[in-house]
Coordinates of C-alpha atoms in Angstrom, one line a residue:
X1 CA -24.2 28.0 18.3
X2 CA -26.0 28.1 21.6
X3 CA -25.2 29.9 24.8
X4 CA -25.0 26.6 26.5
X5 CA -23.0 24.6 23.7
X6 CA -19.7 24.4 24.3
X7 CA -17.3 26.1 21.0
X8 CA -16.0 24.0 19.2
X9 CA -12.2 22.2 20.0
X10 CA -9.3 20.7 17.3
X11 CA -6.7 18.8 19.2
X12 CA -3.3 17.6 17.5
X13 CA -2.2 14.8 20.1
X14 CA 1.5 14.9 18.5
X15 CA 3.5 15.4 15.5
X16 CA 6.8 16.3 14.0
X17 CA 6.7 18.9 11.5
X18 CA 8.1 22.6 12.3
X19 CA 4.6 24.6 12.3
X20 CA 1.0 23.7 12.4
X21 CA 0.3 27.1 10.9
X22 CA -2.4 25.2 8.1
X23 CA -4.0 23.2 11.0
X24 CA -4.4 26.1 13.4
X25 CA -5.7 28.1 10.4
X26 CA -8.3 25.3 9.6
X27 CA -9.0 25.6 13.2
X28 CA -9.6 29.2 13.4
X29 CA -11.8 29.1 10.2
X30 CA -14.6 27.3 12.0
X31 CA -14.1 29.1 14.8
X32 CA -12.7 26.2 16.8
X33 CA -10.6 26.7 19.7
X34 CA -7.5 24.5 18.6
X35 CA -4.6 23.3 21.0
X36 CA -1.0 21.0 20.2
X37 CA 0.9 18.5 22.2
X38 CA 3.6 16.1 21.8
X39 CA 2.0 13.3 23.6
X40 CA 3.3 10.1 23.6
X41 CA 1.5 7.5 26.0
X42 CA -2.2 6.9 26.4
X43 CA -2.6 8.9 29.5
X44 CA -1.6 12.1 27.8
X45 CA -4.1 11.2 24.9
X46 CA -6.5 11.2 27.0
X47 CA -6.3 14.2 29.0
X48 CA -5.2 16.0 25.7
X49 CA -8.3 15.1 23.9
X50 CA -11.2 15.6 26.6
X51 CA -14.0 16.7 24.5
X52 CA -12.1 17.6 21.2
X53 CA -14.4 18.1 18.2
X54 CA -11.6 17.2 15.8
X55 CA -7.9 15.2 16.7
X56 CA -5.7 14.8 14.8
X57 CA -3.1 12.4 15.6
X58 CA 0.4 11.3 13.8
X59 CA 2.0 8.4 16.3
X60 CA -0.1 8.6 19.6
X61 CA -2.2 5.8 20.6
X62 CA -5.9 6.8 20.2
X63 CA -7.0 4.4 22.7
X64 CA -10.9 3.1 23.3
X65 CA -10.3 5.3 26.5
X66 CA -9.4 8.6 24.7
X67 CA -12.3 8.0 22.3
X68 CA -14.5 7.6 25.1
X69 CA -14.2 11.2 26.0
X70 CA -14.6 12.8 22.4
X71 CA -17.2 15.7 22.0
X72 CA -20.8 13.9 20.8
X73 CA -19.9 13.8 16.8
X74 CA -16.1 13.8 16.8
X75 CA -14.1 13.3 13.7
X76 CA -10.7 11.4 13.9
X77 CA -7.5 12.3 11.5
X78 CA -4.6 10.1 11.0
X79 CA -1.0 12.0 9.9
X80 CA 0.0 9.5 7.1
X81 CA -1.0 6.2 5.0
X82 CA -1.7 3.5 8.0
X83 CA -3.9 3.9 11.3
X84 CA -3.0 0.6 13.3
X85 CA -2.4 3.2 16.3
X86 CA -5.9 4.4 16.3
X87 CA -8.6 1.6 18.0
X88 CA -11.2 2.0 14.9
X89 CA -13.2 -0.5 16.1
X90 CA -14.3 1.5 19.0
X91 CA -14.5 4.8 16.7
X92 CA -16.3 3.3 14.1
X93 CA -18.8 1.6 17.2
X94 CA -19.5 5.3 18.3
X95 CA -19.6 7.2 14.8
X96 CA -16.9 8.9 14.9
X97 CA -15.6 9.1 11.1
X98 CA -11.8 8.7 10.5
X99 CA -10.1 10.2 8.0
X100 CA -6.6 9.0 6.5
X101 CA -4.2 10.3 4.1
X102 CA -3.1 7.3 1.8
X103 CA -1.7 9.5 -0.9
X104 CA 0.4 11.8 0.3
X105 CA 3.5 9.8 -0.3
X106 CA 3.3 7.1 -2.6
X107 CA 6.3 8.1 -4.6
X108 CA 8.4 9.1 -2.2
X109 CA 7.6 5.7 0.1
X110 CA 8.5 3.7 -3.4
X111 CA 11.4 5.5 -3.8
X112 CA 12.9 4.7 -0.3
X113 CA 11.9 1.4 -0.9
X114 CA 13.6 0.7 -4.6
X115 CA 16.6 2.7 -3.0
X116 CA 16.9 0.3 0.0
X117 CA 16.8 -2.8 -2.5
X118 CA 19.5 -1.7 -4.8
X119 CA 21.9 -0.4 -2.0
X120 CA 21.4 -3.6 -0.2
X121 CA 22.1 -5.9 -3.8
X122 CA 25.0 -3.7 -4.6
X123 CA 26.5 -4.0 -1.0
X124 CA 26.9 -0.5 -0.7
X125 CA 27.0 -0.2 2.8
X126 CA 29.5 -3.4 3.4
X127 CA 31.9 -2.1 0.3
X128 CA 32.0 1.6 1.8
X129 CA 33.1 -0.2 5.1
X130 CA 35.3 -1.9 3.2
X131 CA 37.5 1.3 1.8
X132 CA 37.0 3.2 5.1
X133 CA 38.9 0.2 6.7
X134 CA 41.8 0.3 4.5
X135 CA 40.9 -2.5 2.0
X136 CA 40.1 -2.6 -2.0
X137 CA 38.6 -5.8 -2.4
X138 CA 35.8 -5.4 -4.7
X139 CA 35.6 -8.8 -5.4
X140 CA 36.1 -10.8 -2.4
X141 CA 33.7 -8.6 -0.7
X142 CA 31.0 -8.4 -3.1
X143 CA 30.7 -12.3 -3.8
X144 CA 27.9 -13.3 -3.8
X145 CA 26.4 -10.8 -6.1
X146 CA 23.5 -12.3 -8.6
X147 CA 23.1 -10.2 -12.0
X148 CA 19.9 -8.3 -11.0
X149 CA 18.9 -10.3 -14.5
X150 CA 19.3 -13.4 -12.2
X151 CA 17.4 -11.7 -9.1
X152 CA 13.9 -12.2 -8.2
X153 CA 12.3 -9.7 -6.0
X154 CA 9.4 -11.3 -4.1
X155 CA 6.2 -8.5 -3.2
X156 CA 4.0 -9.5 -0.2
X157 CA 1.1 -7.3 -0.9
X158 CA 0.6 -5.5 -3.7
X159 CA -0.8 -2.0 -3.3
X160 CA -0.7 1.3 -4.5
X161 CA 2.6 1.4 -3.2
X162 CA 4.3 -2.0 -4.1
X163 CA 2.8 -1.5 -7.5
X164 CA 4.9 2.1 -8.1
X165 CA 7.9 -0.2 -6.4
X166 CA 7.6 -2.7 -8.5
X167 CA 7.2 -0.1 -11.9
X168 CA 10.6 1.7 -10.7
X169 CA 12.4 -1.4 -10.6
X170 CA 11.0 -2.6 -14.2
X171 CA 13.9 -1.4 -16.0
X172 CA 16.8 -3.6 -14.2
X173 CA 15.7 -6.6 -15.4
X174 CA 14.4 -8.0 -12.4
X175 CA 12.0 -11.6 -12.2
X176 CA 9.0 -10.3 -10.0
X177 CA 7.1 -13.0 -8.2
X178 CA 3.2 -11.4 -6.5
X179 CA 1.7 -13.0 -3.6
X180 CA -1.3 -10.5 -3.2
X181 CA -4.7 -12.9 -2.9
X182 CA -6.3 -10.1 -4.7
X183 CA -4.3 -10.3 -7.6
X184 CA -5.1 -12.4 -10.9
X185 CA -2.4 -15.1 -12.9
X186 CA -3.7 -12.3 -15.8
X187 CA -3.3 -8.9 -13.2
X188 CA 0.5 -10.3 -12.5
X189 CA 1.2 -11.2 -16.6
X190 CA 0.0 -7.3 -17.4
X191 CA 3.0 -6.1 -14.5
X192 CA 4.9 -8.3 -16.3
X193 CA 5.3 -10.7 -13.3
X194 CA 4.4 -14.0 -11.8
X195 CA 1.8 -14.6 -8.6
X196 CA 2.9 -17.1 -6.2
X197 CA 0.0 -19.2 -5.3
X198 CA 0.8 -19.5 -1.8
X199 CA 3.7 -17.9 0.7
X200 CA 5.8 -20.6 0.9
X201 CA 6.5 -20.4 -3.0
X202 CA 7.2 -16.8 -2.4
X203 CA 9.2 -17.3 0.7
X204 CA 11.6 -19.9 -1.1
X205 CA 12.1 -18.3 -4.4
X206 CA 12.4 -14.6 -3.4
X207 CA 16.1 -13.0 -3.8
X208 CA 14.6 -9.6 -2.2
X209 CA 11.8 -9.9 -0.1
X210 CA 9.5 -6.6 0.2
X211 CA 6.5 -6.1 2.3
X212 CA 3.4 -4.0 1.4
X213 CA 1.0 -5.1 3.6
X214 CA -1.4 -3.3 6.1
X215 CA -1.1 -4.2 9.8
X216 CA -3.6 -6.2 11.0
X217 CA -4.6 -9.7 13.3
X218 CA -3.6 -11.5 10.3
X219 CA -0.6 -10.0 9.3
X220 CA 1.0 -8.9 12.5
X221 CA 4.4 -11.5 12.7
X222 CA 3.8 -12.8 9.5
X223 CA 7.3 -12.5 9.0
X224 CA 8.0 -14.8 11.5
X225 CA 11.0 -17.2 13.0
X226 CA 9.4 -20.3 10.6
X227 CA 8.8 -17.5 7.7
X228 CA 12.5 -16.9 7.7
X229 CA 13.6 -20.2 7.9
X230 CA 11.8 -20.8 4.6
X231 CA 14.3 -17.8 3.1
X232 CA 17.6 -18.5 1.1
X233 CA 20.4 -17.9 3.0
X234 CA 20.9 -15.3 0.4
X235 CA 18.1 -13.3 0.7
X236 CA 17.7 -9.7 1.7
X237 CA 14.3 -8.6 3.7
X238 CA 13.2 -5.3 2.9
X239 CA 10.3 -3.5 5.6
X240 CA 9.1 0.2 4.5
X241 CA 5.5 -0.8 5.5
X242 CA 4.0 -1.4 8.8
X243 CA 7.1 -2.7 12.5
X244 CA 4.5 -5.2 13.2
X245 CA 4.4 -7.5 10.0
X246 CA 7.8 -8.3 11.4
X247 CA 9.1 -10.6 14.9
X248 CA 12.0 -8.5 15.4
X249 CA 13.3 -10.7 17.7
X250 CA 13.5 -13.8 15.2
X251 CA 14.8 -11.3 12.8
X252 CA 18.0 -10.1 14.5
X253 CA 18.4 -14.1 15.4
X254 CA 18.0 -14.8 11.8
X255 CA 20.3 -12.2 10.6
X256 CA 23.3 -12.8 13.6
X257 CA 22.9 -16.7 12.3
X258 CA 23.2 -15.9 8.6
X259 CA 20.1 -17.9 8.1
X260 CA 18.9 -14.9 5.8
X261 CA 21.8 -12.3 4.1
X262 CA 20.5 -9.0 4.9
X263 CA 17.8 -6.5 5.7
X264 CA 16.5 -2.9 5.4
X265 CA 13.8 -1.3 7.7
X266 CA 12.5 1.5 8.1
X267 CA 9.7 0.9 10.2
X268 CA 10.0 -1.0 14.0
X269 CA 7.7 -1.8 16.6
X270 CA 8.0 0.7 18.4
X271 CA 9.6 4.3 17.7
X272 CA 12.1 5.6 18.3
X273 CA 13.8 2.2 18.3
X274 CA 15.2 1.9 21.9
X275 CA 19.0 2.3 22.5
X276 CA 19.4 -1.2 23.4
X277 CA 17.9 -2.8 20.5
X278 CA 19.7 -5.5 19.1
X279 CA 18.9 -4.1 15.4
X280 CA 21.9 -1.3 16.3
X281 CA 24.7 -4.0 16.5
X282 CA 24.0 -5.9 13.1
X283 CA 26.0 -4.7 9.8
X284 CA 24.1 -6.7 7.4
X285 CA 20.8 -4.4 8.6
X286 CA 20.5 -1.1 7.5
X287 CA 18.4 1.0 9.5
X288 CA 16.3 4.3 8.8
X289 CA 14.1 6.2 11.0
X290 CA 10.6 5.8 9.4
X291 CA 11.9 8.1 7.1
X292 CA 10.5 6.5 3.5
X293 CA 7.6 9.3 3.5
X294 CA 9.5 12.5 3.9
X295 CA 9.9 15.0 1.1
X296 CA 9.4 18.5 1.1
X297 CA 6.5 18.4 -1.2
X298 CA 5.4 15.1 0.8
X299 CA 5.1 17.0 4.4
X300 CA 3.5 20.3 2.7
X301 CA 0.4 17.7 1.2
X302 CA 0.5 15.7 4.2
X303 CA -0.3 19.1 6.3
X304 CA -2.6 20.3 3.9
X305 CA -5.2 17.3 3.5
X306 CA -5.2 17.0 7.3
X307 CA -5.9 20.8 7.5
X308 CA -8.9 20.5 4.7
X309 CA -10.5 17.4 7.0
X310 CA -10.1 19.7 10.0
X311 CA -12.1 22.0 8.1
X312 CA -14.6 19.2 6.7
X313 CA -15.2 17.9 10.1
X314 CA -16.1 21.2 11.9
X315 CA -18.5 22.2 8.9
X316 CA -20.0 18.3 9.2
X317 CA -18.8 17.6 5.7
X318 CA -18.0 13.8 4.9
X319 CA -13.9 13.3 5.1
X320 CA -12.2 13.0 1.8
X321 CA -10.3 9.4 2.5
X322 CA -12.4 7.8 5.2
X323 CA -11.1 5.1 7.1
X324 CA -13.2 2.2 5.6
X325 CA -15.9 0.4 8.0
X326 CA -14.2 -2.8 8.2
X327 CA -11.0 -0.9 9.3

């Protein structure tokens, strides 16, 4: 390194786990100056990442603004699986790589996601209310409750993560129905379930409804106010994925009206969800907070791939998982 060339700098723009001891270590072993906030708008991106050689950010916007003012030859790391908060286009224009980690939590996202779907079948929630309240009326508050043999559990999108749903919930007995324009009649026979050929199919036949779907111009509301009007009145909606597949407003309409049963979310629009929300006054929605990819083993490899790209961007090394150049 020259005289003149400034040392190198590894910004985290925010994030929520105790210690960055493995980041600041990745830091320090390429000699990189390295600095933490908790930023939360896109002013405080900004300033925070002024000629950074490495971010790394969990749920800050990395605006076309912030990028702007990157060190020549910056590299870009998401915390987690998606990256819709990130502006790729404009990173990708400048050739910045962006690195991802898509596997740190496949299990423990399906997990969360095949809990959510039996708890919400098996009433849990609304029977526990139930007994707290001074009743025992198994019955009359269960009906109606389908045989999960009688229950068909509806994936839009079908990736790595609504596959290892979809292999947890195998044993119950379930009918699956696929709509996943990637996926073959012969793909959905050897996962021993059906592909709807369109979204309306899926729409009307699905008991449980479960997005897998990355956010994107296409899919962004595609769980809309005509979408959920297209639903059985019996049918739960389940959202571990992405807040913006969904028009939360039509949603808590849909669910006050009874036009659909039930949901479960875990994801939202915007986080934390504000006070006000009307998602907070609705019993047949359960609510958790973006909480499907935490494990203790989850956060340890979470922290640990993102301090091996630190380390891969200051040495110039390709990233491990790059962010693909279509975005």
């Amino acid at each position: 390194m020259s005289k003149n060339q400034p040392s190198p700098y590894v910004v985290v723009t925010d994030y929520t786990f105790p210690t960055l001891v493995r980041e600041e270590a990745a830091a320090a072993s390429g000699k990189a100056r390295f600095a933490a906030f908790q930023c939360a708008s896109e002013a405080e991106v900004i300033k925070a990442v002024a000629g950074a050689t490495v971010v790394a950010v969990q749920f800050a916007p990395l605006s076309a603004k912030a990028i702007a003012g990157l060190a020549p030859g910056a590299r870009i790391i998401r915390y987690g699986v998606g990256y819709d908060n990130i502006d790729i286009a404009s990173a990708l224009r400048n050739n910045y790589p962006v690195a991802y980690v898509p596997d740190y939590c496949t299990d423990e996202v399906a997990d969360h996601t095949a809990t959510l779907i039996l708890v919400r079948l098996r009433k849990v929630a609304d029977l526990d209310r139930s007994v707290r309240a001074g009743e025992w009326s198994a019955v009359a508050r269960s009906r109606p409750m389908p045989a999960f043999s009688q229950t068909c559990i509806g994936f839009l999108g079908l990736g790595r993560i609504g596959r290892a749903v979809l292999e947890r919930l195998k044993p119950f007995g379930f009918r699956f129905l696929i709509r996943d324009p990637a996926l073959s009649d012969q793909d959905a026979a050897q996962l021993g379930a059906e592909r709807a050929s369109n979204l309306e199919t899926l729409l009307a036949q699905a008991d449980v409804l479960t997005l897998h779907l990355p956010s994107s111009a296409e899919t962004r509301h595609i769980i809309s106010s005509s979408a959920l009007a297209q639903m059985k009145n019996s049918a739960i909606l389940i959202n571990t994925a992405r807040g913006d597949l969904i028009d939360e407003a039509a949603l808590a309409v849909a669910l006050q009206a009874g036009s659909i049963a039930a949901a479960a979310l875990d994801v939202f629009q915007a986080e934390p969800l504000a006070a006000d929300h009307p998602f907070r006054g609705l019993e047949n929605l359960t609510l958790t907070p973006h909480a499907a990819w935490y494990s203790d083993s989850a956060i340890d490899k979470l922290q640990s791939c993102v301090a091996d790209e630190i380390a891969r961007g200051l040495a110039g090394r390709e990233p491990r998982c790059p962010v693909p150049a279509s975005g």
